[in-house]
Amino acid sequence: MAAEIVNPRSESGTEGAQEPFDPAFALHRGGKMAISATVPLRDKDDLSLAYTPGVAKVCTAIAEQPELVHDYTWKSQVVAVVTDGTAVLGLGDIGPEASLPVMEGKAILFKQFGGVDAVPIALATTDTDEIVETVVRLAPSFGGVNLEDISAPRCFEIERKLQERLDIPVFHDDQHGTAVVTLAALRNAAKLTGRGLGDLRAVISGAGAAGVAIAKFLLEAGLGDVAVTDRKGIVSRDRDDLNPVKRELAEITNKAGLVGSLETALAGADVFIGVSGGTVPEAAVASMAPNAFVFAMANPNPEVHPDVAHKYASVVATGRSDYPNQINNVLAFPGIFAGALQVRASRITEGMKIAAANAIADVVGDQLAADCVIPSPFDERVAPAVAAAVAAAARAEGVARR
């Protein structure tokens, strides 16, 4: 049965009803973004330079020296925001058209926070190879590709194949943006309590795109141990129901050899990271180690309500803007792409991501406190600091081309 279409101006859908106007629909009417010119078109002289015949000189120069495309077009300043609409926010597989408001939103975040232009591209296919082939053919127009809201485990293969075939950064934000900001908050939480990453054992609830990426990234950064859980419990070597991604995860995580449920994993754990939704029993939170950290990032309902978390944890973070310590990807991806584009990086490396996390953490500085282990998304220092750190790391790792 088709969903009922309700007039955005009327909650009941009754024609003529005087219901409160919905500001979300008002803001989105006509879309949230537009293309604008950066050069004047006032007269025939301007036209002859911006288009024919002047443009032909530039085209010929680029044909002879392809690298000039970065200097004489927008290529090095623009990112493709690509989705197939299969994992949009908490809405799931809603399709490419319904994903467009989110992709437009992502594009304006790129511009507002990182000064990077971005174009939403929603694809009418969920086939992995078709997505890869389509993006490869679109790539000459862009300086980078931000994959967005593509369901796991396809997202891992799509990102890997694209990075193998393209010489521009490919970045799945649901994975890596979340991991970068999580590491930044965790570094500061550890610093606040006089510990290092190597002293911590973490539990991640959720073995999708974000959970897998966070686990790998934290281990790369030096975390002591991490156990990842899915709906069936701890991802461990003894399970015979794991897909290839989870089997690989089982090989590098859970050094303690834990088996069983999320509750089992949380006993004595130093860190809880939630990227799955659902509710964690209070008794399980209470069983964590002293001075624990609870990062319950599901939206709109955290896996552990902050009021409950504060009873047992020394640092509490969520994905929501109405609580302190918001783990928000906008702290990462605008600056990461700005830095990568600045140096025309061929890819985004682990070192560049770690540099981004460190830069975000360092912005907090003397403000470090239990309710301030991560900067506000509106802190104007963040994106420039991240961009500079990422650019420097790209040069150090040999992936910069300028």
mmCIF file of N, CA and C in Angstrom, residues 158-234:
data_model
loop_
_atom_site.group_PDB
_atom_site.id
_atom_site.type_symbol
_atom_site.label_atom_id
_atom_site.label_comp_id
_atom_site.label_asym_id
_atom_site.label_seq_id
_atom_site.Cartn_x
_atom_site.Cartn_y
_atom_site.Cartn_z
ATOM 1 N N ILE A 158 32.952 -0.948 -2.584
ATOM 2 C CA ILE A 158 32.842 0.199 -3.487
ATOM 3 C C ILE A 158 33.984 1.177 -3.245
ATOM 4 N N GLU A 159 34.244 1.495 -1.995
ATOM 5 C CA GLU A 159 35.332 2.428 -1.697
ATOM 6 C C GLU A 159 36.680 1.861 -2.143
ATOM 7 N N ARG A 160 36.912 0.592 -1.846
ATOM 8 C CA ARG A 160 38.200 -0.029 -2.205
ATOM 9 C C ARG A 160 38.408 -0.020 -3.715
ATOM 10 N N LYS A 161 37.402 -0.427 -4.470
ATOM 11 C CA LYS A 161 37.540 -0.487 -5.925
ATOM 12 C C LYS A 161 37.730 0.905 -6.532
ATOM 13 N N LEU A 162 37.014 1.889 -5.995
ATOM 14 C CA LEU A 162 37.163 3.243 -6.529
ATOM 15 C C LEU A 162 38.560 3.793 -6.246
ATOM 16 N N GLN A 163 39.063 3.572 -5.047
ATOM 17 C CA GLN A 163 40.389 4.090 -4.750
ATOM 18 C C GLN A 163 41.466 3.416 -5.584
ATOM 19 N N GLU A 164 41.245 2.128 -5.912
ATOM 20 C CA GLU A 164 42.201 1.427 -6.772
ATOM 21 C C GLU A 164 42.219 2.000 -8.181
ATOM 22 N N ARG A 165 41.080 2.494 -8.651
ATOM 23 C CA ARG A 165 40.982 2.936 -10.044
ATOM 24 C C ARG A 165 41.144 4.435 -10.235
ATOM 25 N N LEU A 166 41.002 5.204 -9.170
ATOM 26 C CA LEU A 166 41.064 6.655 -9.304
ATOM 27 C C LEU A 166 42.313 7.208 -8.628
ATOM 28 N N ASP A 167 42.769 8.371 -9.102
ATOM 29 C CA ASP A 167 43.927 9.018 -8.496
ATOM 30 C C ASP A 167 43.509 10.281 -7.760
ATOM 31 N N ILE A 168 42.279 10.284 -7.245
ATOM 32 C CA ILE A 168 41.770 11.364 -6.403
ATOM 33 C C ILE A 168 41.247 10.743 -5.116
ATOM 34 N N PRO A 169 41.137 11.529 -4.048
ATOM 35 C CA PRO A 169 40.676 10.967 -2.776
ATOM 36 C C PRO A 169 39.253 10.409 -2.863
ATOM 37 N N VAL A 170 39.067 9.218 -2.321
ATOM 38 C CA VAL A 170 37.747 8.602 -2.173
ATOM 39 C C VAL A 170 37.567 8.335 -0.681
ATOM 40 N N PHE A 171 36.479 8.832 -0.122
ATOM 41 C CA PHE A 171 36.323 8.848 1.333
ATOM 42 C C PHE A 171 34.877 8.530 1.674
ATOM 43 N N HIS A 172 34.655 7.408 2.349
ATOM 44 C CA HIS A 172 33.302 7.061 2.804
ATOM 45 C C HIS A 172 33.111 7.666 4.187
ATOM 46 N N ASP A 173 32.372 8.751 4.264
ATOM 47 C CA ASP A 173 32.301 9.524 5.505
ATOM 48 C C ASP A 173 31.648 8.751 6.637
ATOM 49 N N ASP A 174 30.654 7.918 6.327
ATOM 50 C CA ASP A 174 30.012 7.136 7.379
ATOM 51 C C ASP A 174 31.027 6.272 8.115
ATOM 52 N N GLN A 175 32.047 5.826 7.399
ATOM 53 C CA GLN A 175 33.126 5.074 8.039
ATOM 54 C C GLN A 175 34.145 6.016 8.692
ATOM 55 N N HIS A 176 34.844 6.745 7.852
ATOM 56 C CA HIS A 176 36.071 7.390 8.285
ATOM 57 C C HIS A 176 35.848 8.710 9.024
ATOM 58 N N GLY A 177 34.833 9.467 8.627
ATOM 59 C CA GLY A 177 34.542 10.693 9.361
ATOM 60 C C GLY A 177 34.168 10.384 10.804
ATOM 61 N N THR A 178 33.320 9.375 10.969
ATOM 62 C CA THR A 178 32.922 8.975 12.323
ATOM 63 C C THR A 178 34.132 8.500 13.121
ATOM 64 N N ALA A 179 35.001 7.717 12.479
ATOM 65 C CA ALA A 179 36.171 7.190 13.173
ATOM 66 C C ALA A 179 37.121 8.310 13.591
ATOM 67 N N VAL A 180 37.319 9.285 12.734
ATOM 68 C CA VAL A 180 38.236 10.386 13.040
ATOM 69 C C VAL A 180 37.748 11.177 14.248
ATOM 70 N N VAL A 181 36.474 11.538 14.261
ATOM 71 C CA VAL A 181 35.957 12.345 15.364
ATOM 72 C C VAL A 181 35.923 11.529 16.662
ATOM 73 N N THR A 182 35.611 10.243 16.548
ATOM 74 C CA THR A 182 35.631 9.380 17.729
ATOM 75 C C THR A 182 37.026 9.316 18.338
ATOM 76 N N LEU A 183 38.047 9.147 17.500
ATOM 77 C CA LEU A 183 39.417 9.117 18.006
ATOM 78 C C LEU A 183 39.785 10.429 18.678
ATOM 79 N N ALA A 184 39.391 11.545 18.090
ATOM 80 C CA ALA A 184 39.703 12.847 18.684
ATOM 81 C C ALA A 184 39.116 12.958 20.085
ATOM 82 N N ALA A 185 37.842 12.581 20.221
ATOM 83 C CA ALA A 185 37.190 12.652 21.535
ATOM 84 C C ALA A 185 37.828 11.672 22.514
ATOM 85 N N LEU A 186 38.177 10.496 22.037
ATOM 86 C CA LEU A 186 38.764 9.484 22.911
ATOM 87 C C LEU A 186 40.152 9.907 23.394
ATOM 88 N N ARG A 187 40.935 10.523 22.519
ATOM 89 C CA ARG A 187 42.255 11.015 22.919
ATOM 90 C C ARG A 187 42.123 12.007 24.082
ATOM 91 N N ASN A 188 41.193 12.934 23.941
ATOM 92 C CA ASN A 188 41.042 13.949 24.981
ATOM 93 C C ASN A 188 40.449 13.371 26.254
ATOM 94 N N ALA A 189 39.532 12.412 26.131
ATOM 95 C CA ALA A 189 38.975 11.777 27.324
ATOM 96 C C ALA A 189 40.069 11.035 28.085
ATOM 97 N N ALA A 190 40.931 10.333 27.342
ATOM 98 C CA ALA A 190 42.048 9.623 27.980
ATOM 99 C C ALA A 190 43.002 10.603 28.652
ATOM 100 N N LYS A 191 43.299 11.695 27.966
ATOM 101 C CA LYS A 191 44.190 12.713 28.527
ATOM 102 C C LYS A 191 43.609 13.284 29.813
ATOM 103 N N LEU A 192 42.317 13.527 29.802
ATOM 104 C CA LEU A 192 41.647 14.098 30.971
ATOM 105 C C LEU A 192 41.767 13.194 32.191
ATOM 106 N N THR A 193 41.781 11.895 31.956
ATOM 107 C CA THR A 193 41.817 10.942 33.069
ATOM 108 C C THR A 193 43.209 10.342 33.275
ATOM 109 N N GLY A 194 44.221 10.934 32.646
ATOM 110 C CA GLY A 194 45.592 10.518 32.884
ATOM 111 C C GLY A 194 45.958 9.170 32.293
ATOM 112 N N ARG A 195 45.332 8.816 31.186
ATOM 113 C CA ARG A 195 45.615 7.540 30.544
ATOM 114 C C ARG A 195 46.002 7.756 29.093
ATOM 115 N N GLY A 196 46.582 6.715 28.491
ATOM 116 C CA GLY A 196 46.868 6.718 27.063
ATOM 117 C C GLY A 196 45.929 5.764 26.361
ATOM 118 N N LEU A 197 45.890 5.832 25.043
ATOM 119 C CA LEU A 197 45.025 4.930 24.291
ATOM 120 C C LEU A 197 45.366 3.472 24.557
ATOM 121 N N GLY A 198 46.643 3.183 24.738
ATOM 122 C CA GLY A 198 47.069 1.811 24.959
ATOM 123 C C GLY A 198 46.572 1.220 26.262
ATOM 124 N N ASP A 199 46.092 2.073 27.174
ATOM 125 C CA ASP A 199 45.586 1.600 28.466
ATOM 126 C C ASP A 199 44.112 1.205 28.402
ATOM 127 N N LEU A 200 43.468 1.429 27.265
ATOM 128 C CA LEU A 200 42.014 1.312 27.195
ATOM 129 C C LEU A 200 41.552 0.059 26.459
ATOM 130 N N ARG A 201 40.488 -0.538 26.977
ATOM 131 C CA ARG A 201 39.765 -1.593 26.250
ATOM 132 C C ARG A 201 38.382 -1.059 25.915
ATOM 133 N N ALA A 202 38.037 -1.095 24.650
ATOM 134 C CA ALA A 202 36.773 -0.529 24.186
ATOM 135 C C ALA A 202 35.828 -1.615 23.696
ATOM 136 N N VAL A 203 34.546 -1.295 23.734
ATOM 137 C CA VAL A 203 33.497 -2.145 23.164
ATOM 138 C C VAL A 203 32.690 -1.292 22.203
ATOM 139 N N ILE A 204 32.542 -1.779 20.976
ATOM 140 C CA ILE A 204 31.760 -1.075 19.962
ATOM 141 C C ILE A 204 30.486 -1.856 19.696
ATOM 142 N N SER A 205 29.362 -1.201 19.852
ATOM 143 C CA SER A 205 28.072 -1.810 19.529
ATOM 144 C C SER A 205 27.701 -1.426 18.107
ATOM 145 N N GLY A 206 27.768 -2.406 17.200
ATOM 146 C CA GLY A 206 27.476 -2.146 15.803
ATOM 147 C C GLY A 206 28.631 -2.544 14.920
ATOM 148 N N ALA A 207 28.398 -3.467 13.997
ATOM 149 C CA ALA A 207 29.454 -3.943 13.098
ATOM 150 C C ALA A 207 29.147 -3.574 11.658
ATOM 151 N N GLY A 208 28.509 -2.414 11.480
ATOM 152 C CA GLY A 208 28.287 -1.891 10.146
ATOM 153 C C GLY A 208 29.447 -1.018 9.718
ATOM 154 N N ALA A 209 29.185 -0.096 8.797
ATOM 155 C CA ALA A 209 30.249 0.728 8.227
ATOM 156 C C ALA A 209 31.006 1.493 9.307
ATOM 157 N N ALA A 210 30.284 2.190 10.182
ATOM 158 C CA ALA A 210 30.945 3.002 11.199
ATOM 159 C C ALA A 210 31.679 2.128 12.212
ATOM 160 N N GLY A 211 31.024 1.073 12.697
ATOM 161 C CA GLY A 211 31.637 0.231 13.714
ATOM 162 C C GLY A 211 32.921 -0.420 13.249
ATOM 163 N N VAL A 212 32.907 -0.941 12.030
ATOM 164 C CA VAL A 212 34.109 -1.591 11.484
ATOM 165 C C VAL A 212 35.235 -0.579 11.333
ATOM 166 N N ALA A 213 34.909 0.588 10.772
ATOM 167 C CA ALA A 213 35.945 1.605 10.549
ATOM 168 C C ALA A 213 36.514 2.128 11.857
ATOM 169 N N ILE A 214 35.658 2.362 12.838
ATOM 170 C CA ILE A 214 36.136 2.861 14.131
ATOM 171 C C ILE A 214 37.075 1.850 14.763
ATOM 172 N N ALA A 215 36.693 0.574 14.751
ATOM 173 C CA ALA A 215 37.533 -0.464 15.357
ATOM 174 C C ALA A 215 38.916 -0.493 14.715
ATOM 175 N N LYS A 216 38.965 -0.525 13.396
ATOM 176 C CA LYS A 216 40.255 -0.577 12.703
ATOM 177 C C LYS A 216 41.086 0.670 12.970
ATOM 178 N N PHE A 217 40.422 1.808 12.957
ATOM 179 C CA PHE A 217 41.138 3.074 13.105
ATOM 180 C C PHE A 217 41.693 3.239 14.518
ATOM 181 N N LEU A 218 40.908 2.878 15.524
ATOM 182 C CA LEU A 218 41.391 2.993 16.893
ATOM 183 C C LEU A 218 42.578 2.071 17.141
ATOM 184 N N LEU A 219 42.531 0.883 16.577
ATOM 185 C CA LEU A 219 43.671 -0.027 16.714
ATOM 186 C C LEU A 219 44.901 0.538 16.010
ATOM 187 N N GLU A 220 44.701 1.120 14.837
ATOM 188 C CA GLU A 220 45.802 1.747 14.106
ATOM 189 C C GLU A 220 46.425 2.874 14.924
ATOM 190 N N ALA A 221 45.584 3.561 15.693
ATOM 191 C CA ALA A 221 46.052 4.691 16.496
ATOM 192 C C ALA A 221 46.670 4.260 17.823
ATOM 193 N N GLY A 222 46.586 2.955 18.154
ATOM 194 C CA GLY A 222 47.247 2.468 19.353
ATOM 195 C C GLY A 222 46.354 2.054 20.498
ATOM 196 N N LEU A 223 45.048 1.901 20.268
ATOM 197 C CA LEU A 223 44.146 1.448 21.321
ATOM 198 C C LEU A 223 44.571 0.076 21.838
ATOM 199 N N GLY A 224 44.419 -0.136 23.151
ATOM 200 C CA GLY A 224 44.842 -1.397 23.743
ATOM 201 C C GLY A 224 44.101 -2.597 23.192
ATOM 202 N N ASP A 225 42.765 -2.550 23.177
ATOM 203 C CA ASP A 225 41.964 -3.659 22.656
ATOM 204 C C ASP A 225 40.563 -3.151 22.382
ATOM 205 N N VAL A 226 39.870 -3.813 21.476
ATOM 206 C CA VAL A 226 38.488 -3.472 21.174
ATOM 207 C C VAL A 226 37.736 -4.733 20.789
ATOM 208 N N ALA A 227 36.540 -4.853 21.317
ATOM 209 C CA ALA A 227 35.616 -5.917 20.911
ATOM 210 C C ALA A 227 34.440 -5.271 20.207
ATOM 211 N N VAL A 228 34.029 -5.842 19.091
ATOM 212 C CA VAL A 228 32.904 -5.325 18.321
ATOM 213 C C VAL A 228 31.737 -6.302 18.463
ATOM 214 N N THR A 229 30.540 -5.768 18.639
ATOM 215 C CA THR A 229 29.366 -6.635 18.757
ATOM 216 C C THR A 229 28.346 -6.315 17.686
ATOM 217 N N ASP A 230 27.643 -7.349 17.248
ATOM 218 C CA ASP A 230 26.507 -7.172 16.351
ATOM 219 C C ASP A 230 25.267 -7.737 17.028
ATOM 220 N N ARG A 231 24.208 -7.973 16.265
ATOM 221 C CA ARG A 231 22.953 -8.453 16.870
ATOM 222 C C ARG A 231 23.110 -9.811 17.548
ATOM 223 N N LYS A 232 24.116 -10.586 17.127
ATOM 224 C CA LYS A 232 24.295 -11.933 17.678
ATOM 225 C C LYS A 232 25.381 -12.008 18.730
ATOM 226 N N GLY A 233 25.943 -10.863 19.103
ATOM 227 C CA GLY A 233 26.945 -10.856 20.154
ATOM 228 C C GLY A 233 28.309 -10.411 19.673
ATOM 229 N N ILE A 234 29.333 -10.818 20.399
ATOM 230 C CA ILE A 234 30.699 -10.390 20.108
ATOM 231 C C ILE A 234 31.181 -11.016 18.802
#
